Short mmCIF file of C-alpha atoms and ligand atoms in Angstrom, two decimals:
data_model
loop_
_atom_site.label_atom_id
_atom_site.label_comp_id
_atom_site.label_asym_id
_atom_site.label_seq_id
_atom_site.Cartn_x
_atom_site.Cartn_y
_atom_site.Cartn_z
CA UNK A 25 72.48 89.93 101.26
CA UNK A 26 72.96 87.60 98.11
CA UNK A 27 73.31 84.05 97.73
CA UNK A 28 76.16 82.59 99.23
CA UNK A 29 78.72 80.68 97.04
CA UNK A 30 80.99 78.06 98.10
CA UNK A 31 85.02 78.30 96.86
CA UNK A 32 88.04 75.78 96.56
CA UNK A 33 91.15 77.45 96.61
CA UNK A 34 93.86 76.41 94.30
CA UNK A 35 97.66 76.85 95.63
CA UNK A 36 98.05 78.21 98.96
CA UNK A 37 100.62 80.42 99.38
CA UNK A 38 98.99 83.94 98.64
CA UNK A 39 95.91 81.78 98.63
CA UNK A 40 96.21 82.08 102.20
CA UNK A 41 94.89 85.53 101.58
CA UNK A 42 92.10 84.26 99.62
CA UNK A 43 90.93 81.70 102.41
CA UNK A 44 91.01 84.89 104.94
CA UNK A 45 89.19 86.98 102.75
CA UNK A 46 86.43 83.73 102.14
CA UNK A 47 86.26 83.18 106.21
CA UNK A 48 85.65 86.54 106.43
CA UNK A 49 82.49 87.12 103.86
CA UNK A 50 78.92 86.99 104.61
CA UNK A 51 78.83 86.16 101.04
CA UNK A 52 81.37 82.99 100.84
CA UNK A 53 81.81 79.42 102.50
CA UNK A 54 85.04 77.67 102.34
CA UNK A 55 84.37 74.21 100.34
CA UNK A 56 87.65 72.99 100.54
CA UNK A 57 91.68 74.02 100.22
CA UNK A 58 94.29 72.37 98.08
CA UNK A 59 98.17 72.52 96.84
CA UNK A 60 100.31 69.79 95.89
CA UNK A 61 102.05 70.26 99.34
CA UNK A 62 100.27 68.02 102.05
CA UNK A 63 103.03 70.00 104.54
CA UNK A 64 101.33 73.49 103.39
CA UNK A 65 97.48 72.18 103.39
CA UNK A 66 98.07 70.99 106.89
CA UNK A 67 99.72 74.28 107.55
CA UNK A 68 96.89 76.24 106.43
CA UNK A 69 94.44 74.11 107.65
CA UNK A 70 96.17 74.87 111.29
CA UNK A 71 96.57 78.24 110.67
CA UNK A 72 92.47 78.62 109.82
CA UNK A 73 90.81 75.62 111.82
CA UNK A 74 89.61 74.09 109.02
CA UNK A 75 89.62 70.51 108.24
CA UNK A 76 89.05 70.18 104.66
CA UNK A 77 92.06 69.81 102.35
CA UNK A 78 93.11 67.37 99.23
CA UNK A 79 96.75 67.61 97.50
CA UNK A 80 94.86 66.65 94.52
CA UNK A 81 92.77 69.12 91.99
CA UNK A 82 91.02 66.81 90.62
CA UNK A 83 89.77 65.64 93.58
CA UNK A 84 88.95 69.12 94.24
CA UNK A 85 86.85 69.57 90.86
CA UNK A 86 85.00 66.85 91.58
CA UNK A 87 83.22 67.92 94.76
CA UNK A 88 79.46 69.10 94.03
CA UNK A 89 79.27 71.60 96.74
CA UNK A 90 81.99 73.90 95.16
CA UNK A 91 80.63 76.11 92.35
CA UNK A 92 83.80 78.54 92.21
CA UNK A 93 87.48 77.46 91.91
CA UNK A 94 89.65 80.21 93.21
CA UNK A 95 93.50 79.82 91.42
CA UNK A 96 96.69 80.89 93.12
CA UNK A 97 98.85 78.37 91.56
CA UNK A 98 102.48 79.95 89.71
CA UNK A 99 101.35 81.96 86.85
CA UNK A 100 102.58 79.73 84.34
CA UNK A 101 99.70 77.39 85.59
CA UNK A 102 96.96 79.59 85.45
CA UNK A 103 95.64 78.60 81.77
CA UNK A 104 95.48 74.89 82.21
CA UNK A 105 93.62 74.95 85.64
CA UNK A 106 90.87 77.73 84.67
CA UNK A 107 90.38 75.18 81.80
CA UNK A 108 90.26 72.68 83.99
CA UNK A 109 87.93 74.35 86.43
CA UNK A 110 85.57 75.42 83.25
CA UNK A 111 85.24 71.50 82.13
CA UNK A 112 84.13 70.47 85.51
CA UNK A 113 80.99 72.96 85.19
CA UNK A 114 82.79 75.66 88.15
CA UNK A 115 83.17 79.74 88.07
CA UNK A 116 86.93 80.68 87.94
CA UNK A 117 88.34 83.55 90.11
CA UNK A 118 91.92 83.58 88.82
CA UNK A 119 94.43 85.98 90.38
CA UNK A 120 96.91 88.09 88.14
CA UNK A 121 97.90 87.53 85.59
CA UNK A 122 95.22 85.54 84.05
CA UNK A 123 97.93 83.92 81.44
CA UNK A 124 101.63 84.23 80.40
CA UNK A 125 100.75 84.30 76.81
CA UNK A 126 97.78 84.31 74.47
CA UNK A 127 98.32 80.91 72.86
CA UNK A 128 95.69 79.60 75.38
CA UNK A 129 93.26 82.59 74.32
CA UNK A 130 91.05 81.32 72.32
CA UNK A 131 90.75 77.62 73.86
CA UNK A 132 89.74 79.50 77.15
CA UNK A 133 87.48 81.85 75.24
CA UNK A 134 85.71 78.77 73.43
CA UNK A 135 85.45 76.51 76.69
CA UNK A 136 83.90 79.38 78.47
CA UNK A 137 81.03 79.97 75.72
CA UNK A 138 80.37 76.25 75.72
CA UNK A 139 80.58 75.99 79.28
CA UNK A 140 78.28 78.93 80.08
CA UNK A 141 80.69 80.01 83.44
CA UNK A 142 82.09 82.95 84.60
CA UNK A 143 86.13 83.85 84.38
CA UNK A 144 86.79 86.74 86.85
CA UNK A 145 90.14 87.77 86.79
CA UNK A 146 91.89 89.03 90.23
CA UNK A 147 93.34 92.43 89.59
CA UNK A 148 93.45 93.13 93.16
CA UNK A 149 95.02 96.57 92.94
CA UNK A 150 91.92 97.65 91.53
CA UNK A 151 90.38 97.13 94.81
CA UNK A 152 92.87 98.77 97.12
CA UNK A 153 90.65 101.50 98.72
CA UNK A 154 92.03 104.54 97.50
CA UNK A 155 92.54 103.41 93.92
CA UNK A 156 88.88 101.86 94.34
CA UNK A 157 87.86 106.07 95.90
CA UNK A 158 89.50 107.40 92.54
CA UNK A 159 87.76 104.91 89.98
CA UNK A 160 84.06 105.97 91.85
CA UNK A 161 85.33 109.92 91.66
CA UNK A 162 86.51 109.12 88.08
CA UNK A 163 82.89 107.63 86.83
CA UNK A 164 80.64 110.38 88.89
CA UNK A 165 82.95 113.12 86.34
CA UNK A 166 84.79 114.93 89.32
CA UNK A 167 88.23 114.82 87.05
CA UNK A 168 86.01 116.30 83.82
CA UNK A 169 87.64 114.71 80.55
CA UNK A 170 90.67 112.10 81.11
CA UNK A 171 93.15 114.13 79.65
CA UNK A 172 96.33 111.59 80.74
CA UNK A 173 97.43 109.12 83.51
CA UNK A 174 100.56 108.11 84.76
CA UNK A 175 100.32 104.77 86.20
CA UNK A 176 103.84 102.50 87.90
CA UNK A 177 104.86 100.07 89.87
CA UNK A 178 107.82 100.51 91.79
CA UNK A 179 109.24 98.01 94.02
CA UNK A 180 112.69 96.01 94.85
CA UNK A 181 111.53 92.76 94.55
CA UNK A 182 115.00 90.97 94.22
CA UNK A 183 113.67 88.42 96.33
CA UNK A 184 111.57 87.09 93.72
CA UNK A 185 114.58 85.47 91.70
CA UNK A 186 115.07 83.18 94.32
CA UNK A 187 111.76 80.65 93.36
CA UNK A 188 112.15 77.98 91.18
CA UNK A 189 109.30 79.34 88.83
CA UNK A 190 110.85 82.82 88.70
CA UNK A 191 113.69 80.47 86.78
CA UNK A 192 111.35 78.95 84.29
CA UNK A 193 110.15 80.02 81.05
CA UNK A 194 107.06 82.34 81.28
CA UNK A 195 108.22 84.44 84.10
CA UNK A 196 108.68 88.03 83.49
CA UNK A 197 108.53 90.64 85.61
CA UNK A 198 106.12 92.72 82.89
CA UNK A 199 103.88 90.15 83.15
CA UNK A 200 103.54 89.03 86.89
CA UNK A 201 104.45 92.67 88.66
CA UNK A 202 103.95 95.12 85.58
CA UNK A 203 100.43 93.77 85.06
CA UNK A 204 99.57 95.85 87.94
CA UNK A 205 100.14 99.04 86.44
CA UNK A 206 98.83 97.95 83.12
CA UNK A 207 95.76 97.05 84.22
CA UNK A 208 95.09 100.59 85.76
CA UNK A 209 96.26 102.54 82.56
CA UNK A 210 93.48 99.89 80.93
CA UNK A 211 90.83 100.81 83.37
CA UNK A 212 90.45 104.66 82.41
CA UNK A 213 91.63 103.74 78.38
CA UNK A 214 90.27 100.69 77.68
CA UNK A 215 90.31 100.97 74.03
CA UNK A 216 94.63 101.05 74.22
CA UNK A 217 95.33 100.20 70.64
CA UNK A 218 99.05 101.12 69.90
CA UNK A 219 102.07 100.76 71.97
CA UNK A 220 105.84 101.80 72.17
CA UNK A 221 108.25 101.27 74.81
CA UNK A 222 111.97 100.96 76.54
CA UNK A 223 113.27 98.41 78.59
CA UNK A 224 116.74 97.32 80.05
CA UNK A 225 118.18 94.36 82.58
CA UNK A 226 119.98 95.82 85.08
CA UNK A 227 123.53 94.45 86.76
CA UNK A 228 121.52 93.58 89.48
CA UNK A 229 119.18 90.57 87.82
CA UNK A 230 121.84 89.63 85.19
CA UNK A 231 123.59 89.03 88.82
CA UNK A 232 120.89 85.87 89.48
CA UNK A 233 121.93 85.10 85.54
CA UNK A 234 119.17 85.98 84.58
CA UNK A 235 118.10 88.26 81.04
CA UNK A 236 114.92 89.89 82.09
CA UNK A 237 113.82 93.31 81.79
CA UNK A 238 113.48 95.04 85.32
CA UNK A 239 113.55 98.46 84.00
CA UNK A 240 109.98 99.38 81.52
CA UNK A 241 109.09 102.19 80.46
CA UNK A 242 106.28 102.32 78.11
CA UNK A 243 103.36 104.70 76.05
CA UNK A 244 100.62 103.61 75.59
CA UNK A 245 97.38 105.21 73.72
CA UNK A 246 93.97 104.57 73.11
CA UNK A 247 91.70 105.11 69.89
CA UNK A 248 90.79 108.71 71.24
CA UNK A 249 94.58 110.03 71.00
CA UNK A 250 94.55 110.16 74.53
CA UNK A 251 97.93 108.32 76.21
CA UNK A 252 99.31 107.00 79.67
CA UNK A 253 102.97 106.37 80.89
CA UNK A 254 103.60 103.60 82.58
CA UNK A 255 106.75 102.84 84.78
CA UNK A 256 107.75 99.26 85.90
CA UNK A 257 111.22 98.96 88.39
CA UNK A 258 112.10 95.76 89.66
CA UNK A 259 115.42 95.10 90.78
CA UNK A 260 117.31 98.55 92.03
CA UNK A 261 116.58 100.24 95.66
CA UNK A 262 113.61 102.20 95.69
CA UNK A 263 112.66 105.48 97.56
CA UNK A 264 110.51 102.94 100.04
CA UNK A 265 106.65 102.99 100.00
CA UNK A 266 106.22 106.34 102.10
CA UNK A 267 108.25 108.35 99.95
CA UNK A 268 106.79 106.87 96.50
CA UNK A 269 104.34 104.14 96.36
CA UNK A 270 104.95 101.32 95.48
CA UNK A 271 101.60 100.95 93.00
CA UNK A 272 100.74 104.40 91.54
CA UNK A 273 97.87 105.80 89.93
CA UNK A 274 97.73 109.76 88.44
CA UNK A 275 94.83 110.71 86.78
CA UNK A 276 94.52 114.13 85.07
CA UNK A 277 91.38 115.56 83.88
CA UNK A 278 90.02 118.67 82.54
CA UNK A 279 88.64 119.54 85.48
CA UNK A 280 90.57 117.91 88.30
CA UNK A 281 93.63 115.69 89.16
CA UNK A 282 94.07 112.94 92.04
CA UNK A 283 96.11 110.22 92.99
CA UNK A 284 95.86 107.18 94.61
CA UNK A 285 97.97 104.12 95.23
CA UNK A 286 99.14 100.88 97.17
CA UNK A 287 100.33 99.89 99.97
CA UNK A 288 99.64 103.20 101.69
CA UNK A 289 95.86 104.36 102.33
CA UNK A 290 96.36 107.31 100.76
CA UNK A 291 94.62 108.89 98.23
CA UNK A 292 95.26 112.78 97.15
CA UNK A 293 92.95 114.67 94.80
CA UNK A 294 92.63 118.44 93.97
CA UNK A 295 88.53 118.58 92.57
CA UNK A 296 87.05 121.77 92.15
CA UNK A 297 87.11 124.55 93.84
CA UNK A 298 90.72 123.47 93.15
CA UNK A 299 93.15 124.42 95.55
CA UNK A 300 96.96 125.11 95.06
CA UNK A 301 97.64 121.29 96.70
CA UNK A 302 96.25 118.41 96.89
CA UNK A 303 93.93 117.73 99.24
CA UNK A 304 94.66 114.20 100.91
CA UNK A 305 92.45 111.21 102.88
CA UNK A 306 93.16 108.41 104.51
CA UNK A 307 92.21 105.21 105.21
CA UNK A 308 93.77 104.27 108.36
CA UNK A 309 91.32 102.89 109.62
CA UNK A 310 91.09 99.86 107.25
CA UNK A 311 94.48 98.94 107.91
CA UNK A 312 93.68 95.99 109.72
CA UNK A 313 91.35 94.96 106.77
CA UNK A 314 93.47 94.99 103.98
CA UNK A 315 96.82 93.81 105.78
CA UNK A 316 96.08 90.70 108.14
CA UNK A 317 98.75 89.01 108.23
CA UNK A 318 103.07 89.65 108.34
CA UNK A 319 103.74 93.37 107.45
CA UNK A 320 102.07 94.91 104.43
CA UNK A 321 102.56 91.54 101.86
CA UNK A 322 99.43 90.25 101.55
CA UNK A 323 96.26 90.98 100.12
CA UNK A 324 93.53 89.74 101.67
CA UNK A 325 91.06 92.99 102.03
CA UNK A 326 91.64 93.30 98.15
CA UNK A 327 90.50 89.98 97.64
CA UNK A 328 87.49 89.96 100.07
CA UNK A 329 86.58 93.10 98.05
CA UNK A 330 86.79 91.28 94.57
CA UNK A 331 85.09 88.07 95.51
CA UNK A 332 81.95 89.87 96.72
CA UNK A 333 81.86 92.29 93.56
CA UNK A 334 82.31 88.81 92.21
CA UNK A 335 79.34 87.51 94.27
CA UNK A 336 76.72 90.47 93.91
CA UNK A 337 77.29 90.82 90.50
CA UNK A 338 76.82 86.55 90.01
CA UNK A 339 73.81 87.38 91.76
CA UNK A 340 72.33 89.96 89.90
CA UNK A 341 72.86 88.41 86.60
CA UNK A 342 76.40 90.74 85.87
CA UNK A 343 79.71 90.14 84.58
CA UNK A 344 81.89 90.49 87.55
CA UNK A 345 85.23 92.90 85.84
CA UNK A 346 87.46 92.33 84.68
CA UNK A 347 86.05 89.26 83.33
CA UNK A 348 87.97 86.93 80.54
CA UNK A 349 87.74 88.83 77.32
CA UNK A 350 88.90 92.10 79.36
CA UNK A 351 92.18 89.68 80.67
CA UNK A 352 93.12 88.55 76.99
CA UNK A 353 92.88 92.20 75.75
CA UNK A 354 95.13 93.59 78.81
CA UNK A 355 97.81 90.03 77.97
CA UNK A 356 97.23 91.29 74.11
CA UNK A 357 98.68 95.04 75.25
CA UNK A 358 101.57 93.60 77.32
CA UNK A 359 102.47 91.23 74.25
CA UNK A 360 102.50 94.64 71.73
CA UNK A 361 104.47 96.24 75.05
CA UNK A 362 107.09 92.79 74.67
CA UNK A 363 107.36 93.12 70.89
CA UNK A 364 108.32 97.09 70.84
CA UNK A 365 110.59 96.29 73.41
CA UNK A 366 112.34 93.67 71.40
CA UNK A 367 112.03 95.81 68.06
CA UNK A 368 112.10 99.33 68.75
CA UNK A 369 108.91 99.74 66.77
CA UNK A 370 105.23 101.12 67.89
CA UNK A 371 103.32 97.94 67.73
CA UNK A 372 99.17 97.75 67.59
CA UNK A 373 97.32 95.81 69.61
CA UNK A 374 94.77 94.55 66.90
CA UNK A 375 97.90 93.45 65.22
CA UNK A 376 98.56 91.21 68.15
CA UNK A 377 95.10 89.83 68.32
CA UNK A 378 94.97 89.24 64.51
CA UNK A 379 98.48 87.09 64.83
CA UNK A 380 96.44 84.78 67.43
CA UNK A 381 93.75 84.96 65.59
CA UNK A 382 91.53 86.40 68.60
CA UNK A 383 87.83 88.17 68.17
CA UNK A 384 86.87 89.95 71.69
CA UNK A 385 83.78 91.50 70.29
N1 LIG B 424 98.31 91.12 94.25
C1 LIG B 424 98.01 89.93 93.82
O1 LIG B 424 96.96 89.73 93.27
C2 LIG B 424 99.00 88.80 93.99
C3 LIG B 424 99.99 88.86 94.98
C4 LIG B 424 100.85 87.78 95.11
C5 LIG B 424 100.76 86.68 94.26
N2 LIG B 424 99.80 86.69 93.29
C6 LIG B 424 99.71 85.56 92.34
O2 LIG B 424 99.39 84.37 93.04
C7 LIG B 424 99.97 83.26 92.36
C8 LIG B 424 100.74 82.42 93.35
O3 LIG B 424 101.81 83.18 93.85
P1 LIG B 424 102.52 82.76 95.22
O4 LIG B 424 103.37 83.89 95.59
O5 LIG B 424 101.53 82.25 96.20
O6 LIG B 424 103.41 81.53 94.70
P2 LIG B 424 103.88 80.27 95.56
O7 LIG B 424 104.89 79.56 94.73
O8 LIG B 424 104.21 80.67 96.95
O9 LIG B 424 102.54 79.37 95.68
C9 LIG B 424 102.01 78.62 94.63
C10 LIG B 424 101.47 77.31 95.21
O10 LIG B 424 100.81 76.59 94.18
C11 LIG B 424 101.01 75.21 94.45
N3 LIG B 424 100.76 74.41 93.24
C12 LIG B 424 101.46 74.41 92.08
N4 LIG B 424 100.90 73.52 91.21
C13 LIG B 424 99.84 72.97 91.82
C14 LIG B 424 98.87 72.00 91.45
N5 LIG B 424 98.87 71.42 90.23
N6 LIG B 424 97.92 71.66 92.35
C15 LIG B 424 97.89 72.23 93.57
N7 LIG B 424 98.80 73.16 93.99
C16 LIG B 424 99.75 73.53 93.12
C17 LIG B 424 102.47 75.14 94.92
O11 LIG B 424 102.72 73.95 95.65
C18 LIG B 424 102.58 76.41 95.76
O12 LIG B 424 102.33 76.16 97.14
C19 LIG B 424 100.83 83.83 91.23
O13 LIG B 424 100.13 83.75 90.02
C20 LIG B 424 101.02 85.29 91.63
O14 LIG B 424 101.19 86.14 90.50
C21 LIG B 424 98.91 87.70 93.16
#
């Protein structure tokens, strides 16, 4: 076993998942929880007989025991309080997406060098077991070349417009469900340089009066000529999880093809000796892992996965991924993915990182 590191969690309500996944790690202690409602600390606290709570972050920061602040605070949020976090000397694990825009790139990038500490970004999907079985399959060669992916997420998630912070400026549903589904595509091409793509607001949002895209559809393709579609679907009735998943992940090789996905433990691959169908496993059995709490809505056995990558690779003197510079160049894609929506044009990523004025290398 590795050290053991002690988090505060930041915004507690899918932080709830974070405290369960903490609780339940040989590699974690709980340092303390916090949100700006005393109502929902006390709540948690309840809920997870602990004690410790403050409704104020600095407060928070300013406790020596914690050396990682874990951030589940609205996404438009996210920059200031990894900042934050960085200047008082603490590892960030902030949950997706890491920012709603690049202006706070290159502050982040330049308080992180002079800080020295770590910025692990929580693309949780990532470590959903079946899309986790595919990337190990992927990197031992069982698919041969990548030859193209298809990566979406799918859901009805009407419910969403009701928040106040779904209201303000920053949300999108590109950037807080979308991100998802980026992120894989980004995984198996991460050198995604050019971009074009479709997108339309359906009756159904412009019914909340709102004007944001719920229906994506984008290509995108990486330095190697190789390309990925990827499908976003917010606000119209879906085929339900069982039918289609919700997350999706096709990977097709020269050699072999699978599948995986989220929220169902399934994962379907056809590796040589191929067969005429897929061949599928489950993951039943980890059912009570990844979904602890009220149906399948949380995602607490993701996170318990991330934060000990996070831990063993802290450990062993790694970059936990995707780190900071990997979260800037997946927000740099979705902002060429936002321009070619508004302008009909293929748009380059570089071109998007020279506007900011951003140097990942
Ligand atoms: N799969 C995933 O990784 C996943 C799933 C769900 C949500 N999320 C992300 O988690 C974040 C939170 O989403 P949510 O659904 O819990 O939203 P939420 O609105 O339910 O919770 C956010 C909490 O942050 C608190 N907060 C806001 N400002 C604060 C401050 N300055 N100090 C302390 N607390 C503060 C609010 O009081 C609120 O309780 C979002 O960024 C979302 O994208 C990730």
């Amino acid at each position: 076993m590795g050290k053991k590191y002690t988090m505060g969690v930041l915004g507690l309500g899918e932080g709830r998942s974070i405290i369960s996944a903490v609780l339940n790690s040989d590699l974690w202690d709980l340092g303390c929880i916090c949100d700006l409602s005393e109502e929902l600390c006390k709540e948690r606290c309840q809920e997870f007989s602990i004690t410790n709570y403050t409704t104020d972050y600095n407060e928070m920061l300013r406790n020596p025991l914690i050396e990682v602040i874990g951030i589940y605070t609205p996404d438009q949020l996210h920059a200031t309080h990894i900042k934050m976090a960085l200047e008082a000397g603490k590892h960030v694990i902030c949950t997706k997406p890491l920012m709603v825009s690049l202006e706070e790139a290159n502050t982040l990038l330049a308080v992180q060098k002079r800080t020295g500490k770590t910025v692990f970004v929580g693309q949780s999907s990532r470590y959903f077991e079946p899309l986790r079985r595919q990337h190990m399959d992927y990197m031992v060669g069982k698919h041969g070349d990548l030859v193209t992916l298809e990566a979406h997420y799918i859901s009805d998630s009407r419910w969403f417009l009701e928040r106040d912070w779904s209201r303000q400026k920053g949300f999108s549903w590109m950037y807080n469900f979308m991100i998802h589904a980026v992120d894989l595509a980004a995984w198996y091409l991460p050198e995604i340089e050019e971009v074009y793509g479709m997108a339309a607001v359906s009756a159904n949002t412009k019914a909340y009066g709102l004007e944001i895209p719920d229906t994506l559809k984008f290509l995108l393709k990486d330095k190697s000529g190789r390309f990925a579609s990827v499908t976003g679907c917010y606000a119209t009735p879906t085929l339900g999880s069982s039918v289609e998943q919700s997350i999706s992940c096709t990977l097709r090789g020269t050699k072999g093809i699978s599948r995986g996905g989220y929220p169902k433990l399934q994962y379907y691959t056809n590796f040589e000796p191929l067969e005429k169908t897929a061949g599928l496993q489950t993951f039943d059995e980890l059912h009570p892992y990844f979904f602890r709490f009220e149906q399948e809505s949380h995602h607490a056995g993701e996170y318990q996965n991330y934060i000990e990558h996070f831990a063993t690779a802290l450990h062993n003197g790694e970059t936990p991924k995707p780190d900071l510079k990997e979260g800037i160049h997946t927000l740099a894609i979705m902002e060429a993915m936002d321009t070619s929506i508004r302008t009909g044009e293929r748009v380059f990523v570089d071109d998007i990182l020279k506007k900011h004025i951003i140097t990942l290398d």
